[in-house]
């Protein structure tokens, strides 16, 4: 028996079936693992640096600042200048060999953080060029997550907006028993229009935003026309009309 | 070490504990990281129950597996081909396994597997739309389905109507959580058995705990 016809046909089906949505899903996975690695490396390296120069480490709490500071040198002499503090330190005096090793490690941290930014840029570009409505209503991060969660724009466009509202909150949606309170927000919680609102208005606004995103997905999948201005205006009006 | 034959190309290896084996069709190749075991200059592959629902069912007391050498098997929800590889071992070179999988990314592994094993016929298609692959699947002796979907029983019956030979057997792995998250597992199984009894004469249910949680295998004749 010969299955080569089937193998050939299946290979073609795979090739034709893979789409830009699958790419978005994969890129999201990449960027999530990069973020995880970045956090891990940051935690370890800031602890390490605090061992050597605690006075400096306590001034730099932001991850981005910390990573930026180590571009050329990591010695007390060079870094103390940046913050204008004394080179006097109660930390352990590391030899230059030790500092070299730590410098290599910090370089890895810097690289992974750069990679992370690059992947996000790429995701943004893909969303902007493929799904202009989604891009302008939901932003690239939320759009990408929604597309990944729903396995493609086609399914996302078919989903009701109430589902779009809680997508990404499956844990709280399914955990607990029947009749428990269901979540109000999924990945749309990060939407820029939500964070500025008072707590009373937020749940209602989430509904409106989900409806707008759902509409944008439908426009991107079905008519492929850019009607984002229209949707945006309507969304603004609706959010203004919300009474607490 | 003792080898006990419990079906065509299926064996229990007893060396203090029981290990399920199938005779390896492609010598020297392990498919998903399972052990290869040489006994009397024949090669066998370990069938790991935590990775395969059919394997788990045999561990939990499934006696007669109904898949024979030279059988034609329709396998829905082939995924990356873990269980498919064992079914391919059982049916042997003259049998055939028609493996349907909807996800392209999962199908990639399955396609590589079918290049190694010539008795696997990969079909990238949605099992809930059997009309799409009627041309490619002949009538079969055995139908196996492992799809985690709400309407899995309905899909199973539709495929059985289309592809299962008269008198053929079938098995469906049911994930109760995907039929109803809140429902009681045993109730859902009962309900499914009732539906299946409308189509098949005999339905036997095997719980796959502890190898697979919230899963049961229903064997239909």
PDB file of C-alpha atoms in Angstrom, chain B:
ATOM      1  CA  UNK B   1      10.694 -11.913  31.786  1.00  0.00           C
ATOM      2  CA  UNK B   2       7.488 -13.218  30.296  1.00  0.00           C
ATOM      3  CA  UNK B   3       5.663 -12.067  27.220  1.00  0.00           C
ATOM      4  CA  UNK B   4       1.927 -12.553  27.038  1.00  0.00           C
ATOM      5  CA  UNK B   5       0.087 -12.037  23.793  1.00  0.00           C
ATOM      6  CA  UNK B   6      -3.250 -10.297  24.349  1.00  0.00           C
ATOM      7  CA  UNK B   7      -4.123  -9.287  20.819  1.00  0.00           C
ATOM      8  CA  UNK B   8      -2.510  -9.101  17.453  1.00  0.00           C
ATOM      9  CA  UNK B   9       0.861  -7.479  17.917  1.00  0.00           C
ATOM     10  CA  UNK B  10      -0.069  -6.421  21.480  1.00  0.00           C
ATOM     11  CA  UNK B  11       1.724  -7.880  24.475  1.00  0.00           C
ATOM     12  CA  UNK B  12       2.071  -7.642  28.215  1.00  0.00           C
ATOM     13  CA  UNK B  13       5.616  -7.818  29.395  1.00  0.00           C
ATOM     14  CA  UNK B  14       5.820  -9.162  32.940  1.00  0.00           C
ATOM     15  CA  UNK B  15       9.002  -8.572  34.851  1.00  0.00           C
ATOM     16  CA  UNK B  16       7.666  -7.842  38.311  1.00  0.00           C
ATOM     17  CA  UNK B  17       5.194  -5.393  36.885  1.00  0.00           C
ATOM     18  CA  UNK B  18       3.130  -5.223  33.734  1.00  0.00           C
ATOM     19  CA  UNK B  19       4.230  -3.184  30.763  1.00  0.00           C
ATOM     20  CA  UNK B  20       2.183  -2.898  27.604  1.00  0.00           C
ATOM     21  CA  UNK B  21       4.051  -3.369  24.342  1.00  0.00           C
ATOM     22  CA  UNK B  22       3.340  -3.402  20.648  1.00  0.00           C
ATOM     23  CA  UNK B  23       5.585  -4.983  18.079  1.00  0.00           C
ATOM     24  CA  UNK B  24       7.581  -2.262  16.376  1.00  0.00           C
ATOM     25  CA  UNK B  25       6.788  -1.878  12.702  1.00  0.00           C
ATOM     26  CA  UNK B  26       9.748   0.357  11.949  1.00  0.00           C
ATOM     27  CA  UNK B  27      12.793  -1.129  13.612  1.00  0.00           C
ATOM     28  CA  UNK B  28      14.966   1.114  15.713  1.00  0.00           C
ATOM     29  CA  UNK B  29      12.587   4.075  15.729  1.00  0.00           C
ATOM     30  CA  UNK B  30      10.993   5.506  18.824  1.00  0.00           C
ATOM     31  CA  UNK B  31       8.093   7.858  18.071  1.00  0.00           C
ATOM     32  CA  UNK B  32       7.417   9.890  21.206  1.00  0.00           C
ATOM     33  CA  UNK B  33      10.285   8.994  23.501  1.00  0.00           C
ATOM     34  CA  UNK B  34       8.998   5.560  24.495  1.00  0.00           C
ATOM     35  CA  UNK B  35      11.397   2.724  25.289  1.00  0.00           C
ATOM     36  CA  UNK B  36      12.329   0.171  22.654  1.00  0.00           C
ATOM     37  CA  UNK B  37      12.638  -3.322  24.077  1.00  0.00           C
ATOM     38  CA  UNK B  38      14.329  -6.280  22.440  1.00  0.00           C
ATOM     39  CA  UNK B  39      12.971  -9.697  23.369  1.00  0.00           C
ATOM     40  CA  UNK B  40      14.101 -12.835  21.559  1.00  0.00           C
ATOM     41  CA  UNK B  41      15.554 -10.683  18.768  1.00  0.00           C
ATOM     42  CA  UNK B  42      12.199  -9.031  18.111  1.00  0.00           C
ATOM     43  CA  UNK B  43      11.703  -5.369  18.808  1.00  0.00           C
ATOM     44  CA  UNK B  44       8.800  -3.958  20.815  1.00  0.00           C
ATOM     45  CA  UNK B  45       7.712  -0.441  21.738  1.00  0.00           C
ATOM     46  CA  UNK B  46       6.411   0.460  25.161  1.00  0.00           C
ATOM     47  CA  UNK B  47       2.833   1.832  25.087  1.00  0.00           C
ATOM     48  CA  UNK B  48       2.731   4.554  27.696  1.00  0.00           C
ATOM     49  CA  UNK B  49      -0.745   4.850  29.256  1.00  0.00           C
ATOM     50  CA  UNK B  50      -0.352   8.434  30.415  1.00  0.00           C
ATOM     51  CA  UNK B  51       0.267   9.494  26.833  1.00  0.00           C
ATOM     52  CA  UNK B  52      -2.285   7.385  25.040  1.00  0.00           C
ATOM     53  CA  UNK B  53      -5.931   6.909  25.950  1.00  0.00           C
ATOM     54  CA  UNK B  54      -6.228   3.620  24.130  1.00  0.00           C
ATOM     55  CA  UNK B  55      -3.185   2.382  26.009  1.00  0.00           C
ATOM     56  CA  UNK B  56      -4.697   3.554  29.292  1.00  0.00           C
ATOM     57  CA  UNK B  57      -7.910   1.671  28.491  1.00  0.00           C
ATOM     58  CA  UNK B  58      -5.965  -1.563  28.045  1.00  0.00           C
ATOM     59  CA  UNK B  59      -4.243  -0.988  31.377  1.00  0.00           C
ATOM     60  CA  UNK B  60      -7.670  -0.442  32.932  1.00  0.00           C
ATOM     61  CA  UNK B  61      -9.098  -3.711  31.745  1.00  0.00           C
ATOM     62  CA  UNK B  62     -10.018  -3.442  28.080  1.00  0.00           C
ATOM     63  CA  UNK B  63      -9.845  -7.093  26.988  1.00  0.00           C
ATOM     64  CA  UNK B  64     -10.630  -7.379  23.341  1.00  0.00           C
ATOM     65  CA  UNK B  65      -9.354  -4.466  21.332  1.00  0.00           C
ATOM     66  CA  UNK B  66     -10.980  -5.492  18.030  1.00  0.00           C
ATOM     67  CA  UNK B  67      -8.253  -3.971  15.899  1.00  0.00           C
ATOM     68  CA  UNK B  68      -6.670  -6.805  13.947  1.00  0.00           C
ATOM     69  CA  UNK B  69      -3.854  -7.244  11.510  1.00  0.00           C
ATOM     70  CA  UNK B  70      -4.822  -5.920   8.097  1.00  0.00           C
ATOM     71  CA  UNK B  71      -7.683  -3.907   9.623  1.00  0.00           C
ATOM     72  CA  UNK B  72      -8.657  -0.618   8.097  1.00  0.00           C
ATOM     73  CA  UNK B  73      -8.892   1.924  10.886  1.00  0.00           C
ATOM     74  CA  UNK B  74     -10.288   5.443  10.750  1.00  0.00           C
ATOM     75  CA  UNK B  75      -8.644   7.505  13.435  1.00  0.00           C
ATOM     76  CA  UNK B  76     -10.183  10.900  14.186  1.00  0.00           C
ATOM     77  CA  UNK B  77      -8.170  13.403  16.164  1.00  0.00           C
ATOM     78  CA  UNK B  78      -4.807  11.893  15.333  1.00  0.00           C
ATOM     79  CA  UNK B  79      -2.868  14.793  16.847  1.00  0.00           C
ATOM     80  CA  UNK B  80       0.874  14.271  16.573  1.00  0.00           C
ATOM     81  CA  UNK B  81       0.467  10.536  16.167  1.00  0.00           C
ATOM     82  CA  UNK B  82       1.280   9.009  19.544  1.00  0.00           C
ATOM     83  CA  UNK B  83      -1.567   6.517  19.663  1.00  0.00           C
ATOM     84  CA  UNK B  84      -1.670   6.332  15.877  1.00  0.00           C
ATOM     85  CA  UNK B  85       1.820   4.840  15.878  1.00  0.00           C
ATOM     86  CA  UNK B  86       0.654   1.975  18.097  1.00  0.00           C
ATOM     87  CA  UNK B  87      -2.444   1.367  16.006  1.00  0.00           C
ATOM     88  CA  UNK B  88      -0.108   1.318  13.015  1.00  0.00           C
ATOM     89  CA  UNK B  89       1.976  -1.324  14.806  1.00  0.00           C
ATOM     90  CA  UNK B  90      -1.125  -3.439  15.400  1.00  0.00           C
ATOM     91  CA  UNK B  91      -2.570  -3.371  11.889  1.00  0.00           C
ATOM     92  CA  UNK B  92       0.825  -4.098  10.384  1.00  0.00           C
ATOM     93  CA  UNK B  93       2.084  -3.517   6.853  1.00  0.00           C
ATOM     94  CA  UNK B  94      -1.092  -4.773   5.199  1.00  0.00           C
ATOM     95  CA  UNK B  95      -3.450  -2.725   7.340  1.00  0.00           C
ATOM     96  CA  UNK B  96      -4.131   0.953   7.055  1.00  0.00           C
ATOM     97  CA  UNK B  97      -4.786   3.803   9.438  1.00  0.00           C
ATOM     98  CA  UNK B  98      -6.616   6.816   8.065  1.00  0.00           C
ATOM     99  CA  UNK B  99      -5.562   9.551  10.445  1.00  0.00           C
ATOM    100  CA  UNK B 100      -7.623  12.738  10.460  1.00  0.00           C
ATOM    101  CA  UNK B 101      -6.301  15.830  12.177  1.00  0.00           C
ATOM    102  CA  UNK B 102      -7.587  19.371  11.871  1.00  0.00           C
ATOM    103  CA  UNK B 103      -4.712  21.424  13.263  1.00  0.00           C
ATOM    104  CA  UNK B 104      -1.974  22.073  10.740  1.00  0.00           C
ATOM    105  CA  UNK B 105       0.734  22.395  13.318  1.00  0.00           C
ATOM    106  CA  UNK B 106      -0.162  19.077  14.936  1.00  0.00           C
ATOM    107  CA  UNK B 107      -0.396  17.456  11.524  1.00  0.00           C
ATOM    108  CA  UNK B 108       3.238  18.250  10.735  1.00  0.00           C
ATOM    109  CA  UNK B 109       4.477  15.568  13.142  1.00  0.00           C
ATOM    110  CA  UNK B 110       1.839  13.182  11.908  1.00  0.00           C
ATOM    111  CA  UNK B 111       2.977  13.663   8.312  1.00  0.00           C
ATOM    112  CA  UNK B 112       6.582  12.932   9.203  1.00  0.00           C
ATOM    113  CA  UNK B 113       5.378   9.819  10.987  1.00  0.00           C
ATOM    114  CA  UNK B 114       3.459   8.688   7.919  1.00  0.00           C
ATOM    115  CA  UNK B 115       6.565   9.060   5.814  1.00  0.00           C
ATOM    116  CA  UNK B 116       8.184   6.512   8.090  1.00  0.00           C
ATOM    117  CA  UNK B 117       5.150   4.266   8.420  1.00  0.00           C
ATOM    118  CA  UNK B 118       3.571   3.591   5.090  1.00  0.00           C
ATOM    119  CA  UNK B 119       0.342   2.297   6.591  1.00  0.00           C
ATOM    120  CA  UNK B 120      -0.653   5.683   7.991  1.00  0.00           C
ATOM    121  CA  UNK B 121      -2.702   7.844   5.634  1.00  0.00           C
ATOM    122  CA  UNK B 122      -2.710  11.406   6.939  1.00  0.00           C
ATOM    123  CA  UNK B 123      -5.704  13.632   6.222  1.00  0.00           C
ATOM    124  CA  UNK B 124      -5.678  17.263   7.291  1.00  0.00           C
ATOM    125  CA  UNK B 125      -9.356  17.914   7.740  1.00  0.00           C
ATOM    126  CA  UNK B 126     -12.044  18.691  10.276  1.00  0.00           C
ATOM    127  CA  UNK B 127     -13.634  15.536  11.670  1.00  0.00           C
ATOM    128  CA  UNK B 128     -16.874  17.406  12.262  1.00  0.00           C
ATOM    129  CA  UNK B 129     -17.167  17.808   8.498  1.00  0.00           C
ATOM    130  CA  UNK B 130     -16.826  14.209   7.260  1.00  0.00           C
ATOM    131  CA  UNK B 131     -18.172  15.237   3.834  1.00  0.00           C
ATOM    132  CA  UNK B 132     -14.779  16.841   3.172  1.00  0.00           C
ATOM    133  CA  UNK B 133     -12.905  13.551   3.259  1.00  0.00           C
ATOM    134  CA  UNK B 134     -15.395  10.951   2.072  1.00  0.00           C
ATOM    135  CA  UNK B 135     -13.422  10.542  -1.151  1.00  0.00           C
ATOM    136  CA  UNK B 136     -10.261   9.633   0.703  1.00  0.00           C
ATOM    137  CA  UNK B 137     -11.543   7.180   3.283  1.00  0.00           C
ATOM    138  CA  UNK B 138     -12.891   3.732   2.363  1.00  0.00           C
ATOM    139  CA  UNK B 139     -15.267   1.870   4.649  1.00  0.00           C
ATOM    140  CA  UNK B 140     -13.371   0.782   7.729  1.00  0.00           C
ATOM    141  CA  UNK B 141     -13.288  -2.086  10.206  1.00  0.00           C
ATOM    142  CA  UNK B 142     -12.656   0.107  13.207  1.00  0.00           C
ATOM    143  CA  UNK B 143     -13.339   3.708  14.099  1.00  0.00           C
ATOM    144  CA  UNK B 144     -11.440   5.460  16.835  1.00  0.00           C
ATOM    145  CA  UNK B 145     -12.046   9.006  17.946  1.00  0.00           C
ATOM    146  CA  UNK B 146     -10.194  11.224  20.361  1.00  0.00           C
ATOM    147  CA  UNK B 147     -11.475  14.754  19.993  1.00  0.00           C
ATOM    148  CA  UNK B 148     -12.032  17.120  22.881  1.00  0.00           C
ATOM    149  CA  UNK B 149     -15.149  18.872  21.685  1.00  0.00           C
ATOM    150  CA  UNK B 150     -18.594  19.519  22.977  1.00  0.00           C
ATOM    151  CA  UNK B 151     -20.328  17.622  20.188  1.00  0.00           C
ATOM    152  CA  UNK B 152     -17.844  14.754  20.067  1.00  0.00           C
ATOM    153  CA  UNK B 153     -20.494  12.038  20.373  1.00  0.00           C
ATOM    154  CA  UNK B 154     -22.442  13.515  17.478  1.00  0.00           C
ATOM    155  CA  UNK B 155     -19.296  13.688  15.327  1.00  0.00           C
ATOM    156  CA  UNK B 156     -18.558  10.071  16.224  1.00  0.00           C
ATOM    157  CA  UNK B 157     -21.979   8.824  15.159  1.00  0.00           C
ATOM    158  CA  UNK B 158     -21.907  10.763  11.889  1.00  0.00           C
ATOM    159  CA  UNK B 159     -18.519   9.312  11.014  1.00  0.00           C
ATOM    160  CA  UNK B 160     -19.623   5.835  12.010  1.00  0.00           C
ATOM    161  CA  UNK B 161     -22.630   6.114   9.710  1.00  0.00           C
ATOM    162  CA  UNK B 162     -20.439   7.164   6.825  1.00  0.00           C
ATOM    163  CA  UNK B 163     -17.369   5.006   7.179  1.00  0.00           C
ATOM    164  CA  UNK B 164     -17.909   2.066   9.515  1.00  0.00           C
ATOM    165  CA  UNK B 165     -18.481  -1.336   7.936  1.00  0.00           C
ATOM    166  CA  UNK B 166     -21.532  -3.264   9.000  1.00  0.00           C
ATOM    167  CA  UNK B 167     -20.568  -5.178  12.118  1.00  0.00           C
ATOM    168  CA  UNK B 168     -17.497  -3.040  12.651  1.00  0.00           C
ATOM    169  CA  UNK B 169     -16.462  -1.841  16.098  1.00  0.00           C
ATOM    170  CA  UNK B 170     -15.638   1.611  17.317  1.00  0.00           C
ATOM    171  CA  UNK B 171     -14.159   3.346  20.304  1.00  0.00           C
ATOM    172  CA  UNK B 172     -14.447   6.925  21.479  1.00  0.00           C
ATOM    173  CA  UNK B 173     -12.371   8.638  24.124  1.00  0.00           C
ATOM    174  CA  UNK B 174     -14.634  11.077  25.917  1.00  0.00           C
ATOM    175  CA  UNK B 175     -13.357  14.055  27.805  1.00  0.00           C
ATOM    176  CA  UNK B 176     -16.233  14.900  30.086  1.00  0.00           C
ATOM    177  CA  UNK B 177     -14.909  18.353  30.895  1.00  0.00           C
ATOM    178  CA  UNK B 178     -15.235  19.448  27.304  1.00  0.00           C
ATOM    179  CA  UNK B 179     -18.862  18.341  27.103  1.00  0.00           C
ATOM    180  CA  UNK B 180     -19.836  20.166  30.275  1.00  0.00           C
ATOM    181  CA  UNK B 181     -17.350  21.766  32.662  1.00  0.00           C
ATOM    182  CA  UNK B 182     -19.747  21.895  35.545  1.00  0.00           C
ATOM    183  CA  UNK B 183     -21.407  18.521  35.098  1.00  0.00           C
ATOM    184  CA  UNK B 184     -20.738  15.334  37.023  1.00  0.00           C
ATOM    185  CA  UNK B 185     -18.404  13.071  34.996  1.00  0.00           C
ATOM    186  CA  UNK B 186     -20.398   9.878  35.594  1.00  0.00           C
ATOM    187  CA  UNK B 187     -23.636  11.568  34.544  1.00  0.00           C
ATOM    188  CA  UNK B 188     -22.109  12.793  31.295  1.00  0.00           C
ATOM    189  CA  UNK B 189     -20.764   9.333  30.528  1.00  0.00           C
ATOM    190  CA  UNK B 190     -24.183   7.815  31.213  1.00  0.00           C
ATOM    191  CA  UNK B 191     -25.770  10.341  28.900  1.00  0.00           C
ATOM    192  CA  UNK B 192     -23.235   9.590  26.137  1.00  0.00           C
ATOM    193  CA  UNK B 193     -23.702   5.842  26.550  1.00  0.00           C
ATOM    194  CA  UNK B 194     -27.444   6.348  26.155  1.00  0.00           C
ATOM    195  CA  UNK B 195     -26.973   8.252  22.909  1.00  0.00           C
ATOM    196  CA  UNK B 196     -24.516   5.666  21.589  1.00  0.00           C
ATOM    197  CA  UNK B 197     -26.866   2.793  22.427  1.00  0.00           C
ATOM    198  CA  UNK B 198     -29.211   4.241  19.831  1.00  0.00           C
ATOM    199  CA  UNK B 199     -26.581   3.510  17.193  1.00  0.00           C
ATOM    200  CA  UNK B 200     -24.625   0.521  18.507  1.00  0.00           C
ATOM    201  CA  UNK B 201     -25.718  -2.771  20.011  1.00  0.00           C
ATOM    202  CA  UNK B 202     -23.300  -2.880  22.874  1.00  0.00           C
ATOM    203  CA  UNK B 203     -21.478  -0.064  24.652  1.00  0.00           C
ATOM    204  CA  UNK B 204     -18.815  -0.705  27.258  1.00  0.00           C
ATOM    205  CA  UNK B 205     -17.321   2.123  29.271  1.00  0.00           C
ATOM    206  CA  UNK B 206     -13.841   2.179  30.779  1.00  0.00           C
ATOM    207  CA  UNK B 207     -12.682   4.936  33.079  1.00  0.00           C
ATOM    208  CA  UNK B 208      -9.118   5.995  32.301  1.00  0.00           C
ATOM    209  CA  UNK B 209      -8.268   7.224  35.773  1.00  0.00           C
ATOM    210  CA  UNK B 210      -5.449   7.526  36.999  1.00  0.00           C
ATOM    211  CA  UNK B 211      -3.684   7.685  33.649  1.00  0.00           C
ATOM    212  CA  UNK B 212      -5.971  10.371  32.229  1.00  0.00           C
ATOM    213  CA  UNK B 213      -8.204  12.564  34.350  1.00  0.00           C
ATOM    214  CA  UNK B 214     -11.855  13.107  33.392  1.00  0.00           C
ATOM    215  CA  UNK B 215     -11.601  10.719  30.489  1.00  0.00           C
ATOM    216  CA  UNK B 216     -13.439   7.559  29.630  1.00  0.00           C
ATOM    217  CA  UNK B 217     -13.190   5.222  26.698  1.00  0.00           C
ATOM    218  CA  UNK B 218     -16.453   3.898  25.312  1.00  0.00           C
ATOM    219  CA  UNK B 219     -16.178   0.743  23.265  1.00  0.00           C
ATOM    220  CA  UNK B 220     -19.049   0.225  20.845  1.00  0.00           C
ATOM    221  CA  UNK B 221     -19.975  -2.881  18.867  1.00  0.00           C
TER     222      UNK B 221
END
